[in-house]
Amino acid sequence: MSFTKAFQGFVSSAKDAGTNAMAGRMIRRYIEKYGELQAFEINSAQKWIDVELLLKGESGPVRVTIENYELARKGEKLFLRLNRLKASREWLHLVLQDYGAGREIEIPAQYSSAIEMAL
């Protein structure tokens, strides 16, 4: 592996670590009604997000993966497009396929600049 590729990988990993912390704080606020965030990871180079949740009523954690996400700016607003969704529970996977895949989620203004730069 060349020095340039190794350095780019290091920078990408560091960027993702900072983004993981910021996005994790944002997501915690939005899901507290449904459960708690246990783990959160973003890989901006491969365009995936992995979330582990302990949902109310579930006996164990549930993993949700967003693959091939996209960011799109529409005027002043930034949106995250959820292209492919997977879940570790079949019932949730089916709900995400029916109601989540292809959906765009508006990123709150206070986070949009940082997320846009990071992802």
Short mmCIF file of C-alpha atoms in Angstrom, two decimals:
data_model
loop_
_atom_site.label_atom_id
_atom_site.label_comp_id
_atom_site.label_asym_id
_atom_site.label_seq_id
_atom_site.Cartn_x
_atom_site.Cartn_y
_atom_site.Cartn_z
CA MET A 1 0.00 0.00 0.00
CA SER A 2 1.38 3.40 -0.91
CA PHE A 3 1.99 6.10 1.66
CA THR A 4 -0.66 8.29 -0.01
CA LYS A 5 -3.37 5.61 0.27
CA ALA A 6 -2.40 4.84 3.86
CA PHE A 7 -2.53 8.54 4.76
CA GLN A 8 -5.89 8.98 3.04
CA GLY A 9 -7.25 6.00 4.98
CA PHE A 10 -5.98 7.50 8.23
CA VAL A 11 -7.59 10.89 7.48
CA SER A 12 -10.86 9.22 6.49
CA SER A 13 -10.89 7.17 9.71
CA ALA A 14 -10.22 10.25 11.85
CA LYS A 15 -12.93 12.21 10.04
CA ASP A 16 -15.42 9.38 10.53
CA ALA A 17 -14.61 9.15 14.26
CA GLY A 18 -15.47 12.85 14.73
CA THR A 19 -18.61 12.48 12.64
CA ASN A 20 -19.65 9.39 14.61
CA ALA A 21 -19.56 11.33 17.89
CA MET A 22 -21.50 14.34 16.53
CA ALA A 23 -24.11 12.29 14.67
CA GLY A 24 -24.52 9.97 17.65
CA ARG A 25 -25.48 12.93 19.85
CA MET A 26 -27.99 14.12 17.25
CA ILE A 27 -29.57 10.68 16.81
CA ARG A 28 -29.91 10.07 20.56
CA ARG A 29 -32.30 13.01 20.81
CA TYR A 30 -34.50 11.75 17.99
CA ILE A 31 -34.81 8.13 19.08
CA GLU A 32 -35.20 8.48 22.85
CA LYS A 33 -38.97 8.01 22.43
CA TYR A 34 -38.34 4.57 20.87
CA GLY A 35 -35.31 3.34 22.79
CA GLU A 36 -31.63 4.07 23.21
CA LEU A 37 -28.67 4.26 20.88
CA GLN A 38 -26.02 1.72 21.83
CA ALA A 39 -23.56 2.00 18.94
CA PHE A 40 -23.15 4.18 15.88
CA GLU A 41 -20.61 4.01 13.06
CA ILE A 42 -20.22 5.83 9.76
CA ASN A 43 -17.92 4.86 6.90
CA SER A 44 -17.93 7.86 4.58
CA ALA A 45 -15.61 6.24 2.04
CA GLN A 46 -17.96 3.29 1.49
CA LYS A 47 -21.15 5.31 2.19
CA TRP A 48 -22.67 3.23 4.97
CA ILE A 49 -24.04 3.92 8.44
CA ASP A 50 -24.45 1.22 11.08
CA VAL A 51 -26.68 1.80 14.11
CA GLU A 52 -27.31 -0.48 17.08
CA LEU A 53 -30.43 0.32 19.11
CA LEU A 54 -32.10 -1.10 22.17
CA LEU A 55 -35.73 -0.51 21.23
CA LYS A 56 -38.45 -0.44 23.86
CA GLY A 57 -40.15 -3.84 24.04
CA GLU A 58 -37.21 -5.67 22.44
CA SER A 59 -35.19 -8.11 24.56
CA GLY A 60 -31.90 -7.39 22.81
CA PRO A 61 -30.23 -4.85 20.54
CA VAL A 62 -31.36 -4.30 16.96
CA ARG A 63 -28.89 -3.41 14.21
CA VAL A 64 -29.89 -1.14 11.32
CA THR A 65 -27.57 -0.53 8.37
CA ILE A 66 -27.99 2.23 5.81
CA GLU A 67 -26.07 1.48 2.64
CA ASN A 68 -25.24 3.78 -0.24
CA TYR A 69 -26.57 6.90 1.51
CA GLU A 70 -26.49 10.27 -0.25
CA LEU A 71 -26.42 13.86 0.93
CA ALA A 72 -28.32 16.44 -1.10
CA ARG A 73 -28.67 20.16 -0.57
CA LYS A 74 -32.00 21.71 -1.56
CA GLY A 75 -31.72 25.44 -1.17
CA GLU A 76 -30.53 26.09 2.38
CA LYS A 77 -31.54 22.64 3.64
CA LEU A 78 -29.45 19.47 3.74
CA PHE A 79 -31.04 16.03 3.37
CA LEU A 80 -29.80 12.49 3.96
CA ARG A 81 -31.26 10.03 1.44
CA LEU A 82 -31.67 6.47 2.72
CA ASN A 83 -31.11 4.28 -0.33
CA ARG A 84 -30.73 0.74 1.04
CA LEU A 85 -31.78 -0.30 4.53
CA LYS A 86 -31.22 -3.54 6.42
CA ALA A 87 -32.23 -4.59 9.93
CA SER A 88 -31.37 -7.53 12.15
CA ARG A 89 -35.05 -8.17 12.91
CA GLU A 90 -37.19 -9.35 10.03
CA TRP A 91 -40.23 -7.29 11.04
CA LEU A 92 -38.14 -4.11 11.18
CA HIS A 93 -36.37 -4.93 7.92
CA LEU A 94 -39.76 -5.20 6.19
CA VAL A 95 -41.01 -1.92 7.71
CA LEU A 96 -37.82 -0.16 6.59
CA GLN A 97 -38.18 -1.54 3.06
CA ASP A 98 -41.79 -0.35 2.84
CA TYR A 99 -41.46 3.04 4.55
CA GLY A 100 -37.79 4.00 4.82
CA ALA A 101 -35.94 3.09 1.62
CA GLY A 102 -35.64 6.12 -0.64
CA ARG A 103 -36.76 8.50 2.09
CA GLU A 104 -34.99 11.80 2.63
CA ILE A 105 -34.41 13.06 6.16
CA GLU A 106 -33.74 16.74 6.73
CA ILE A 107 -30.58 17.38 8.74
CA PRO A 108 -31.15 20.05 11.42
CA ALA A 109 -29.55 23.37 10.45
CA GLN A 110 -27.17 23.39 13.42
CA TYR A 111 -25.59 20.12 12.20
CA SER A 112 -25.82 20.50 8.42
CA SER A 113 -22.53 22.29 7.72
CA ALA A 114 -20.47 19.92 9.84
CA ILE A 115 -22.15 16.81 8.45
CA GLU A 116 -21.84 18.02 4.87
CA MET A 117 -18.08 18.58 5.33
CA ALA A 118 -17.61 15.26 7.11
CA LEU A 119 -19.59 13.01 4.78
#
